[in-house]
Tab-separated table of C-alpha atoms (C1' of nucleotides) in Angstrom:
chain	number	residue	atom	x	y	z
A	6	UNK	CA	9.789	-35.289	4.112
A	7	UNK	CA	11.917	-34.884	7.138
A	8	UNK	CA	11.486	-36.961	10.142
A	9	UNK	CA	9.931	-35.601	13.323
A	10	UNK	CA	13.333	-35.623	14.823
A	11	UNK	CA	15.327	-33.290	12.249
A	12	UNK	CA	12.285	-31.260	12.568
A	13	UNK	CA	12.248	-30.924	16.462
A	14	UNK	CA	15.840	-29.474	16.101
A	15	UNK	CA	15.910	-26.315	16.168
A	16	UNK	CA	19.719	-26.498	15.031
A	17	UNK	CA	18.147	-27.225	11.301
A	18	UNK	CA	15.898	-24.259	11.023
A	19	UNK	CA	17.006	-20.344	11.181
A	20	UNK	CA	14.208	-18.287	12.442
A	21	UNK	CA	13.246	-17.242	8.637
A	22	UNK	CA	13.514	-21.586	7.771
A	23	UNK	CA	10.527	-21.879	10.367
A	24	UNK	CA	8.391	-19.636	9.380
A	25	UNK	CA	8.740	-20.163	5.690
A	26	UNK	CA	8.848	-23.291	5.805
A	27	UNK	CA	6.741	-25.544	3.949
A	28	UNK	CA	5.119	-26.987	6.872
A	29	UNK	CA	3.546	-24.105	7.708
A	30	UNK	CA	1.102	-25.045	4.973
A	31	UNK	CA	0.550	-28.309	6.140
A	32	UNK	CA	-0.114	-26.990	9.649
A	33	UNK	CA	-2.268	-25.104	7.770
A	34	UNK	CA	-4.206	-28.060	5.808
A	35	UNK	CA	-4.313	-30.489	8.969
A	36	UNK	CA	-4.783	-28.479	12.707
A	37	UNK	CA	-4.228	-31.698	14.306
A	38	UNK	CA	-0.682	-31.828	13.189
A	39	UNK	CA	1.782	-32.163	15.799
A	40	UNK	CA	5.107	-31.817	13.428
A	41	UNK	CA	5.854	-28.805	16.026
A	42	UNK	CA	6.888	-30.416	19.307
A	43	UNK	CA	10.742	-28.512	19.924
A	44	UNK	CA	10.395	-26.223	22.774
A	45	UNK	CA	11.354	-23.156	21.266
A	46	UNK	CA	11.498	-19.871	23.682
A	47	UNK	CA	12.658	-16.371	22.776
A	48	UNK	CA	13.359	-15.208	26.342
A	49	UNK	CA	14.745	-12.042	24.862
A	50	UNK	CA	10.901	-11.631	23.887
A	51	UNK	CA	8.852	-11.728	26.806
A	52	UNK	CA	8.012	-8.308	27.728
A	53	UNK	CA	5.129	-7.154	29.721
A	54	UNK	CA	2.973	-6.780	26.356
A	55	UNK	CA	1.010	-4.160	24.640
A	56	UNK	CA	-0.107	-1.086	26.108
A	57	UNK	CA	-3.929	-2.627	25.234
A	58	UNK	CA	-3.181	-5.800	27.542
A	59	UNK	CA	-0.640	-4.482	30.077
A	60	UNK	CA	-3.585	-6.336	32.668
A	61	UNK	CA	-1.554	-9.797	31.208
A	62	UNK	CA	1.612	-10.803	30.900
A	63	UNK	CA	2.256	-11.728	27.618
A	64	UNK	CA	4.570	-12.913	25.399
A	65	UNK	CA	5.932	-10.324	22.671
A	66	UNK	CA	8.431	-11.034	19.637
A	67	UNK	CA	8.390	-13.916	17.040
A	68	UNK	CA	5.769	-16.760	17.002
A	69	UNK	CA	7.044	-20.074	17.808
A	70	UNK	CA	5.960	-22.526	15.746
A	71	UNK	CA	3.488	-24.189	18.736
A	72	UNK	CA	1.950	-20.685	19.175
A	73	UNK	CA	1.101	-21.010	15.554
A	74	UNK	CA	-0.650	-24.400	15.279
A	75	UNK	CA	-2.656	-23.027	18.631
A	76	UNK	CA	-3.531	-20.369	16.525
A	77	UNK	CA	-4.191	-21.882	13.348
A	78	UNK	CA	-6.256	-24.449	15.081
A	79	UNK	CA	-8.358	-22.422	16.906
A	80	UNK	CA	-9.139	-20.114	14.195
A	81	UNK	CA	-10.189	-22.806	11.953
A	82	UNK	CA	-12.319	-24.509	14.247
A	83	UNK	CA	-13.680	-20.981	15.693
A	84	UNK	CA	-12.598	-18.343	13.594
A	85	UNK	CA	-12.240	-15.212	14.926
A	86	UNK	CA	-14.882	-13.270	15.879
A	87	UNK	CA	-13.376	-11.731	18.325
A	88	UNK	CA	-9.660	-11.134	18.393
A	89	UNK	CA	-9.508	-9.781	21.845
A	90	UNK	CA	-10.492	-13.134	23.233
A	91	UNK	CA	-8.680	-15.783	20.717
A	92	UNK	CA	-5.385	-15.455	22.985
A	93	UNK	CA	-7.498	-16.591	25.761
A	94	UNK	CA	-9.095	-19.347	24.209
A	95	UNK	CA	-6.876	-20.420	22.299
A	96	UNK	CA	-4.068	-21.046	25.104
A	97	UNK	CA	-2.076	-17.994	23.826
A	98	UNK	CA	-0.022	-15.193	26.081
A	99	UNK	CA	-0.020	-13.357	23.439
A	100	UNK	CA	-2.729	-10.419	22.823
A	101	UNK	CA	-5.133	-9.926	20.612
A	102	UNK	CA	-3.756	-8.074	18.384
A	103	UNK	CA	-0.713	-9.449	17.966
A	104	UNK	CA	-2.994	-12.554	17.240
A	105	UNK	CA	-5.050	-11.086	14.491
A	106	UNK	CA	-1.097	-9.516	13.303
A	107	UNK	CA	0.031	-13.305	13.126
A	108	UNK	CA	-2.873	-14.467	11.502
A	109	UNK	CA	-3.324	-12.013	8.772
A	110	UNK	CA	0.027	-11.321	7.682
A	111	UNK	CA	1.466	-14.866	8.199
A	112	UNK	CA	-1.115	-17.821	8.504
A	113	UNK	CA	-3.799	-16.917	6.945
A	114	UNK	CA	-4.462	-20.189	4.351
A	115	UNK	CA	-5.241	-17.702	1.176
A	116	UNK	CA	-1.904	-15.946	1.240
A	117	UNK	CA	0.380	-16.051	-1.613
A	118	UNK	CA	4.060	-17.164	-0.795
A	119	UNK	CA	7.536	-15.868	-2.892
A	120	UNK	CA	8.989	-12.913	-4.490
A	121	UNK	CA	6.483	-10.435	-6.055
A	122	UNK	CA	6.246	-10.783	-9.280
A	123	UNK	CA	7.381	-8.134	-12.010
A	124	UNK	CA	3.510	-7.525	-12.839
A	125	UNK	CA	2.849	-6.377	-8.956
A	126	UNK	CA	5.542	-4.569	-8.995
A	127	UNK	CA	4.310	-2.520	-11.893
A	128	UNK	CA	0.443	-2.242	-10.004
A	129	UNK	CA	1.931	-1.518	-6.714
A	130	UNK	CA	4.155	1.092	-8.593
A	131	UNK	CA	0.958	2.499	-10.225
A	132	UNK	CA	-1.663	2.397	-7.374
A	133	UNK	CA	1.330	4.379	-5.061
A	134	UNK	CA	1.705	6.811	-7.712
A	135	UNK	CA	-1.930	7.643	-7.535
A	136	UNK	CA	-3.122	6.605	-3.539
A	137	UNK	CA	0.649	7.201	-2.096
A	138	UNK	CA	1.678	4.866	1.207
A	139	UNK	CA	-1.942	3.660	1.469
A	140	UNK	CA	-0.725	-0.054	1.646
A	141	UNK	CA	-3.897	-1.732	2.877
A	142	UNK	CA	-5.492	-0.316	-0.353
A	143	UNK	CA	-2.690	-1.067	-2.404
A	144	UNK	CA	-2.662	-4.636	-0.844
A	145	UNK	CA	-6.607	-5.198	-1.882
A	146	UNK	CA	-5.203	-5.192	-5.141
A	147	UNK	CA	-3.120	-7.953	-5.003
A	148	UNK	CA	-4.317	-11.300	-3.841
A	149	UNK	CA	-2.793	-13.188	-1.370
A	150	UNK	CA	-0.504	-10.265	-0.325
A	151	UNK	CA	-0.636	-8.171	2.377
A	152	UNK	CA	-0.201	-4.624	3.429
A	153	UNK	CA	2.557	-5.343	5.625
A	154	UNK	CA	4.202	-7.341	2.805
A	155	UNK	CA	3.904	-4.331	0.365
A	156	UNK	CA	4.697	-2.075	2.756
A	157	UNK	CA	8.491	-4.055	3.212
A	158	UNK	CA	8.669	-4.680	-0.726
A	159	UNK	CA	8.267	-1.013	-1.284
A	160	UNK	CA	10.557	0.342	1.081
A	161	UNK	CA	13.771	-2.688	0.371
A	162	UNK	CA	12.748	-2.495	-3.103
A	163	UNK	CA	10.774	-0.941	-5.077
A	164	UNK	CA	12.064	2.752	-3.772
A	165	UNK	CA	15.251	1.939	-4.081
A	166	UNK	CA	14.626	1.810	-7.628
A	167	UNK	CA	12.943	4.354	-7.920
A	168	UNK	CA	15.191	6.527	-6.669
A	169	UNK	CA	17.783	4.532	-9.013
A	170	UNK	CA	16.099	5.848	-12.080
A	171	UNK	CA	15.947	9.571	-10.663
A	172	UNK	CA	12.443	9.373	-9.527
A	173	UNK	CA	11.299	10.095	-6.003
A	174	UNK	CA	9.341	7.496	-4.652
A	175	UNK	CA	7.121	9.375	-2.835
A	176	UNK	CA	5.862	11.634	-5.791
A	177	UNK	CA	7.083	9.817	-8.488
A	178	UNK	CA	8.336	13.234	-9.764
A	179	UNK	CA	12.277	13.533	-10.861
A	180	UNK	CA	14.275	14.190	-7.485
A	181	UNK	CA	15.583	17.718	-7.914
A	182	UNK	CA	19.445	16.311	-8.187
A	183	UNK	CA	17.681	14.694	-11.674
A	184	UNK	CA	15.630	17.710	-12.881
A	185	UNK	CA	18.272	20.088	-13.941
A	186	UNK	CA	18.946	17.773	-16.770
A	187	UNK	CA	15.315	16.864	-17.643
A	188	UNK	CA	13.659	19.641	-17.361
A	189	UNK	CA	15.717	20.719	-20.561
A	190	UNK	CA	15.215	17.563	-22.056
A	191	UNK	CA	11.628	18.055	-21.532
A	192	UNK	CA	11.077	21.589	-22.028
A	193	UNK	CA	12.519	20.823	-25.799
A	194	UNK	CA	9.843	18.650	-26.401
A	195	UNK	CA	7.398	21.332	-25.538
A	196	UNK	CA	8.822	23.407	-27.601
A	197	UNK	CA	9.215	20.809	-30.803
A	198	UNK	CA	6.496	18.704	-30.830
A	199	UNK	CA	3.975	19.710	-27.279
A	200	UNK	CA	4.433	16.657	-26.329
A	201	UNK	CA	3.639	15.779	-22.634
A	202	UNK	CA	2.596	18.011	-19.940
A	203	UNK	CA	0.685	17.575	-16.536
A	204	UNK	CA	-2.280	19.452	-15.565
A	205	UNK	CA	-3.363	19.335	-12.615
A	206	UNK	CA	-5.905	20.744	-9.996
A	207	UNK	CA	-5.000	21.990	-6.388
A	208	UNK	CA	-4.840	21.072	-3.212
A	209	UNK	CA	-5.738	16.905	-1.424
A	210	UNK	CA	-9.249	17.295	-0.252
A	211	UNK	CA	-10.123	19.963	-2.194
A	212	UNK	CA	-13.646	19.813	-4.615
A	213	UNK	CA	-12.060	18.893	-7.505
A	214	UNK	CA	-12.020	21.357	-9.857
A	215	UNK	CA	-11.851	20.822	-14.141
A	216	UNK	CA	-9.015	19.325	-15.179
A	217	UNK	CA	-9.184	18.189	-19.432
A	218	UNK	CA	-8.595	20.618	-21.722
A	219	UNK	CA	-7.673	20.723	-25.164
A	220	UNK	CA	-3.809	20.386	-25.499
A	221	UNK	CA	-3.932	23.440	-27.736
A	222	UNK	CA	-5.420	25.767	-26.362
A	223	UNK	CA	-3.444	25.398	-23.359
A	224	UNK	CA	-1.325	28.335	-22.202
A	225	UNK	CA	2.387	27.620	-21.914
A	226	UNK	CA	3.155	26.227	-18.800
A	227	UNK	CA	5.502	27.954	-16.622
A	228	UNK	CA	8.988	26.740	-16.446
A	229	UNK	CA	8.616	24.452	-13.265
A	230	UNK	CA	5.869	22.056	-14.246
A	231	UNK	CA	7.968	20.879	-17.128
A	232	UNK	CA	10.116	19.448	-14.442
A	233	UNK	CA	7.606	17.403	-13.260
A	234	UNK	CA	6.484	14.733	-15.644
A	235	UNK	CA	8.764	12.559	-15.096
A	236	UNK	CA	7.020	9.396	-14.641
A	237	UNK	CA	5.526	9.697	-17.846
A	238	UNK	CA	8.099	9.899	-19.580
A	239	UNK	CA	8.361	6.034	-19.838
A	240	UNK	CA	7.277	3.719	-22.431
A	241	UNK	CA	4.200	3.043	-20.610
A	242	UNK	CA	2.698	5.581	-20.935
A	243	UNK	CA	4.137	6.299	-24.421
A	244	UNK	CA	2.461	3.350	-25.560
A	245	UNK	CA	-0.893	2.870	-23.355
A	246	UNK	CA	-3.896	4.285	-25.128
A	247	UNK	CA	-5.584	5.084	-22.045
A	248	UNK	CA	-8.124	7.731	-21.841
A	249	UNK	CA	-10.976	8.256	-19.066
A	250	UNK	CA	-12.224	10.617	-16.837
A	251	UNK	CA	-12.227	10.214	-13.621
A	252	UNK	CA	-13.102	12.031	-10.312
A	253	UNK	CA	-12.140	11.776	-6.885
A	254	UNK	CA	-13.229	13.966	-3.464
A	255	UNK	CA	-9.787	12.919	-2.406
A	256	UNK	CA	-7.385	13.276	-4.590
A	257	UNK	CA	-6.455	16.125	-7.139
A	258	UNK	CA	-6.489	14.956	-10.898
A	259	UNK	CA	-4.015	15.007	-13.030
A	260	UNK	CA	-4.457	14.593	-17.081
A	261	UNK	CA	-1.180	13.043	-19.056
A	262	UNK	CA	-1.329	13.994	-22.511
A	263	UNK	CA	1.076	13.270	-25.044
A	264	UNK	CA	-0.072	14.739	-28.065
A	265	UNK	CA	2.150	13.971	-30.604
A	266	UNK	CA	0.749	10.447	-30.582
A	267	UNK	CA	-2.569	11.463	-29.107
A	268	UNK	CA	-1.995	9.582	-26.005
A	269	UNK	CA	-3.987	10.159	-22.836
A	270	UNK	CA	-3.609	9.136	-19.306
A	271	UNK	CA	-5.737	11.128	-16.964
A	272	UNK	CA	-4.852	10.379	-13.444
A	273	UNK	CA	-4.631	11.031	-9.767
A	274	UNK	CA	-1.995	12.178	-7.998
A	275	UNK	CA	-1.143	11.029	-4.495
A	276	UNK	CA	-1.156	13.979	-2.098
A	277	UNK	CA	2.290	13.964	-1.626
A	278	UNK	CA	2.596	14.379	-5.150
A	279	UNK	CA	1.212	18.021	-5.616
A	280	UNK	CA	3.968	19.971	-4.519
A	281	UNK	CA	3.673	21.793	-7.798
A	282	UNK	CA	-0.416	22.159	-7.431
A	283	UNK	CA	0.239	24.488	-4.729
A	284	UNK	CA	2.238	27.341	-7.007
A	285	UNK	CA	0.441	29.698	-7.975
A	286	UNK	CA	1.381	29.766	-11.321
A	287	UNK	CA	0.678	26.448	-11.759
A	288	UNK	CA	-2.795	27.380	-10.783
A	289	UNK	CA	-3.116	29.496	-13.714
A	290	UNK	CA	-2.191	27.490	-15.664
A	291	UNK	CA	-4.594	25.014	-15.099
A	292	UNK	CA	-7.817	26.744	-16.294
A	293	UNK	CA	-11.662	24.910	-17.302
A	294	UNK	CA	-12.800	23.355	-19.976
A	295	UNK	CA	-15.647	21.369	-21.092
A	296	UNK	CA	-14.272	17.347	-20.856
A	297	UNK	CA	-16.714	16.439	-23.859
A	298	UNK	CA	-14.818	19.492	-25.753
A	299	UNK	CA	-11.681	17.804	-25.010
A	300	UNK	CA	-12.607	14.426	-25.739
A	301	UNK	CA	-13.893	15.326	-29.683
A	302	UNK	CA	-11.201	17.443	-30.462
A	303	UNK	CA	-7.707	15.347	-29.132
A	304	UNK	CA	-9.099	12.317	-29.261
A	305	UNK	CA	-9.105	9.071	-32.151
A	306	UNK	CA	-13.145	8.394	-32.227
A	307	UNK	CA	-12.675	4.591	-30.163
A	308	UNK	CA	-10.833	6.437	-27.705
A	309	UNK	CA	-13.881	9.093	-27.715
A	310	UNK	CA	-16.038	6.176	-26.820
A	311	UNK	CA	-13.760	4.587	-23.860
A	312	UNK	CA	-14.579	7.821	-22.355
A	313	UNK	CA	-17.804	7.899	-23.299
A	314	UNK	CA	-18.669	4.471	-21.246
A	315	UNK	CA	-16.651	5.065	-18.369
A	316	UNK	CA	-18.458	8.036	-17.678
A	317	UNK	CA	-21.897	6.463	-18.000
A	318	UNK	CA	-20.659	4.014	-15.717
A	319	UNK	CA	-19.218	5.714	-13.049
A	320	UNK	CA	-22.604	7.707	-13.839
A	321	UNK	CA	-24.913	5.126	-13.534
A	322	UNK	CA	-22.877	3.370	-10.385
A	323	UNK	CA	-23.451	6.825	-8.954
A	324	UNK	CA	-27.088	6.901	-9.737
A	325	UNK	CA	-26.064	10.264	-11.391
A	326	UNK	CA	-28.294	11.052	-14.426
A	327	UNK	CA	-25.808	10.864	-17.329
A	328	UNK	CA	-27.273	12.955	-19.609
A	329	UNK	CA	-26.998	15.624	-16.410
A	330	UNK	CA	-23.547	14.960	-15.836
A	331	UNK	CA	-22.740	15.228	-19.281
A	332	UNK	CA	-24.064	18.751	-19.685
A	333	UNK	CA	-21.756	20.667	-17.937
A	334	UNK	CA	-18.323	20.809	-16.815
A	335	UNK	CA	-17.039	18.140	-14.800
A	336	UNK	CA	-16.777	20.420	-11.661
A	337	UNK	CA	-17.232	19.838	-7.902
A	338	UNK	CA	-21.084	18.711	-8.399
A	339	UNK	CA	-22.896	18.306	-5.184
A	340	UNK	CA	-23.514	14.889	-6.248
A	341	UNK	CA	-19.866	14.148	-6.463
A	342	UNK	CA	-19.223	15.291	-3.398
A	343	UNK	CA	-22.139	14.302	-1.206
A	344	UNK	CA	-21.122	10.600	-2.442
A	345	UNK	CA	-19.501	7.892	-0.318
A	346	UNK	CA	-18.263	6.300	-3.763
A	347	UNK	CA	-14.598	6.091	-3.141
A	348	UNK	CA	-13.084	7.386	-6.546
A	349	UNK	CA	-9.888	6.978	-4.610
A	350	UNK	CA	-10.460	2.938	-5.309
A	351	UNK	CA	-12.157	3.370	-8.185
A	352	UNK	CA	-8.991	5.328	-9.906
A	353	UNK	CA	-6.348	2.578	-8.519
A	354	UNK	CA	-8.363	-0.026	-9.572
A	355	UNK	CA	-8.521	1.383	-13.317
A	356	UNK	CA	-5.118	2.497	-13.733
A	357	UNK	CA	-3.767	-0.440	-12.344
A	358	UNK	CA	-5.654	-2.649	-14.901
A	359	UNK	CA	-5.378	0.321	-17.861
A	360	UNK	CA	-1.814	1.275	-17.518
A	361	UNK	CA	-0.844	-2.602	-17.026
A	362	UNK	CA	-3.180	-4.536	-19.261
A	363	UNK	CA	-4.908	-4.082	-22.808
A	364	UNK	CA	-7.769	-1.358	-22.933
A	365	UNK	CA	-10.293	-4.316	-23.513
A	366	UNK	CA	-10.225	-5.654	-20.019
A	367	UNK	CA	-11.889	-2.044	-18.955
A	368	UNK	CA	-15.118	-4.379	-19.482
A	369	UNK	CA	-14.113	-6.579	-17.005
A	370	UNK	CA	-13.575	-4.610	-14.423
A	371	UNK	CA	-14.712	-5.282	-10.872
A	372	UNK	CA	-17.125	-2.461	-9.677
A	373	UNK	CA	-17.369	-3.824	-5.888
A	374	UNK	CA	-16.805	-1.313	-3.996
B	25	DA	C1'	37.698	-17.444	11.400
B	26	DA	C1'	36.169	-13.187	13.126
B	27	DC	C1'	34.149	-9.066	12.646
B	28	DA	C1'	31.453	-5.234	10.673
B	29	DC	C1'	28.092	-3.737	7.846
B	30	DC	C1'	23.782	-3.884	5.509
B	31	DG	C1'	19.238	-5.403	3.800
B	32	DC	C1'	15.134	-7.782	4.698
B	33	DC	C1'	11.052	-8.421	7.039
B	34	DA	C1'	8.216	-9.945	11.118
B	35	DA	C1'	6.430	-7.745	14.726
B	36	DC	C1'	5.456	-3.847	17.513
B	37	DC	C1'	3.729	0.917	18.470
B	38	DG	C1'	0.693	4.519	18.316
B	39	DC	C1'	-2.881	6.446	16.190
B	40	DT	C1'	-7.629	6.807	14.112
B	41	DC	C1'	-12.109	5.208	13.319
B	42	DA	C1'	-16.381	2.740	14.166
B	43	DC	C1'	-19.546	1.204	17.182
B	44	DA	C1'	-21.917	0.022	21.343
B	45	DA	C1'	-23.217	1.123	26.016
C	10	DA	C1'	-22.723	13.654	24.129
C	11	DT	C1'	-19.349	10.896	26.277
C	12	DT	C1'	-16.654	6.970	27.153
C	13	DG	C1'	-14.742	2.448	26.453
C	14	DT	C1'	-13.412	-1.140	23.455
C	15	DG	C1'	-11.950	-3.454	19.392
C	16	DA	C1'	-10.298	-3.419	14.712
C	17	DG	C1'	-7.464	-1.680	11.289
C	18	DC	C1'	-3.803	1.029	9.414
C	19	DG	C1'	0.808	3.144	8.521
C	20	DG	C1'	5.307	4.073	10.507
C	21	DT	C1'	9.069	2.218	12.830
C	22	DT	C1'	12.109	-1.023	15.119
C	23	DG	C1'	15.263	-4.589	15.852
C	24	DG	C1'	16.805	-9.358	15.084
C	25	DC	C1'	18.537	-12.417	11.723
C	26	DG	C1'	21.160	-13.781	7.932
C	27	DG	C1'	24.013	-12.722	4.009
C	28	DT	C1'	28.074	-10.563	2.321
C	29	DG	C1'	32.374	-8.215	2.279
C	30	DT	C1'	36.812	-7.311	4.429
DNA sequence: AACACCGCCAACCGCTCACAA
DNA sequence: ATTGTGAGCGGTTGGCGGTGT
């Protein structure tokens, strides 16, 4: 433990030192502790504020460790009911949002500190594939961090990577410099063995239209899409025997099917990931079948029944008559669409836990939403 | 040692949405 | 229906620290 005095010095502490510092926690655990007493300014920072409280003057920049005990100490005597007055009562020039800013991405007591780990890399990976830069949903998904912290891992690291392996990190497609190449590669394994393809339906926002059909019976897809599977092509999803069918009033669906192992990964794709949903040829392509026709004929018999109680579930969460839902094709049902459910969440939650984890935790799945 | 460059990340900005008056 | 306010979100900025020359 360091005595009051090396920690008054600001000499011993970068900016980065102070706020990551241990201490902060035991700020944190004891609101009465007065470890904090160096008067440390950031005169470059005071600026006349936010546009919402240009009535103050208020500080702007990085916290000082005092404004943070005032903050953590108020909060956890008063919480924060309302943000817009915690500056003022808790002896702050800051505003309120900047308050709430501080609190949730930096002091809040439930946040987890360090490096992500390779695990969230992999779900924030497969939640952006499917939701795209939605970080605060993306965040929900991993405890203690937050959207501003996936946000910055995402854009020092994970695209970077990305991009590294070819991939653009917005669509998770190959980047056109990359394609030339695969879409040979891939186009041969058409050809050989029909082994993976994309289907997918239109445009963001648009009813969602069918999207299984039997591998089969499937017309040869024209000479783009091949180009486009490139995030499938991994060992995930070579080895994940994920199947379920899923339906979102957001997001176009996309169905991953490698049939040579009789592999299925139905999916969403972000909206910035259906360049290729707009071409018309790609439209024709996709054409209707029935999902129960799809699921007997490509699929091993437990598979068939994965699908079988993830519809009945998303069914009965819906307070959709399964039987009713089952009859027909999985189209735009005015059910579907007239629904607040957010199949958005729904589909990040699942592929986060399917394409990450063992099929058997689909049971344990949380349905909160 | 001095400087330049670069990556990380905390914080800000501007926008949208929800809700109350 | 309109307006004002607050909360939340995603994009962007800029300072700091590490690294290379």
């Amino acid at each position: 433990m360091m005595s009051e005095a090396e920690v008054s010095s600001p000499a011993h502490f970068s900016k980065r030192d102070l706020l990551r510092s241990s201490f902060i926690n035991e700020l944190l655990q004891n609101p009465k502790c007065s470890v904090f007493s160096v008067e440390r300014v950031f005169p470059q920072n005071l600026g006349m504020g936010h546009r919402c409280c240009s009535k103050q003057r208020i500080k702007r920049g990085l916290w000082s460790p005092e404004e943070d005990e005032k903050l953590v100490r108020y909060i956890n005597i008063h919480g924060h009911k309302s943000w817009s007055s915690v500056p003022k009562y808790a002896g702050l020039q800051r505003c309120g949002k900047s308050c709430r800013l501080r609190w949730i991405n930096y002091l809040r007591p439930d946040l987890k500190r360090g490096s992500f780990t390779a695990e969230e890399e992999q779900i924030i990976i497969d939640i952006h594939r499917i939701l795209g830069n939605r970080w605060a949903q993306i965040a929900k998904h991993l405890p203690g961090r937050t959207d501003n912290e996936v946000k910055n891992f995402w854009n020092s690291c994970i695209k970077k990577k990305l991009i590294s392996q070819g991939l653009d990190p917005q669509t998770h497609n190959l980047l056109s410099s990359h394609r030339r190449s695969s879409a040979s590669t891939i186009s041969n394994m058409h050809q050989n063995s029909n082994s993976i393809f994309i289907m997918s339906s239109h445009t963001p926002n648009a009813p969602v239209k069918t999207t299984f059909q039997t591998f089969s019976s499937l017309p040869k897809p024209p000479p783009n899409i091949v180009q486009t599977p490139s995030s499938i092509v991994t060992s995930e999803y070579q080895t994940s025997p994920i199947i379920s069918n899923k339906f979102s009033s957001d997001f176009p669906c996309e169905l991953l099917i490698d049939n040579a192992s009789n592999i299925c990964s139905p999916s969403y794709m972000n909206p910035t990931a259906v360049e290729l949903s707009n071409n018309e040829s790609v439209a024709n392509w996709v054409s209707r079948v029935n999902i129960d026709d799809f699921s007997a004929q490509t699929l091993e018999e437990g598979t068939q029944v994965l699908v079988q109680q993830e519809k009945d579930k998303i069914c009965e969460d819906m307070g959709t008559d399964v039987r009713e839902a089952n009859k027909g094709y999985l189209e735009s049902s005015a059910s579907f669409e007239s629904s607040n459910f957010d199949f958005g969440l729904l589909e990040s939650v699942l592929s986060s836990e399917f394409i990450s984890h063992d099929v058997s935790c689909m049971d344990e799945l949380a349905w909160n939403f």
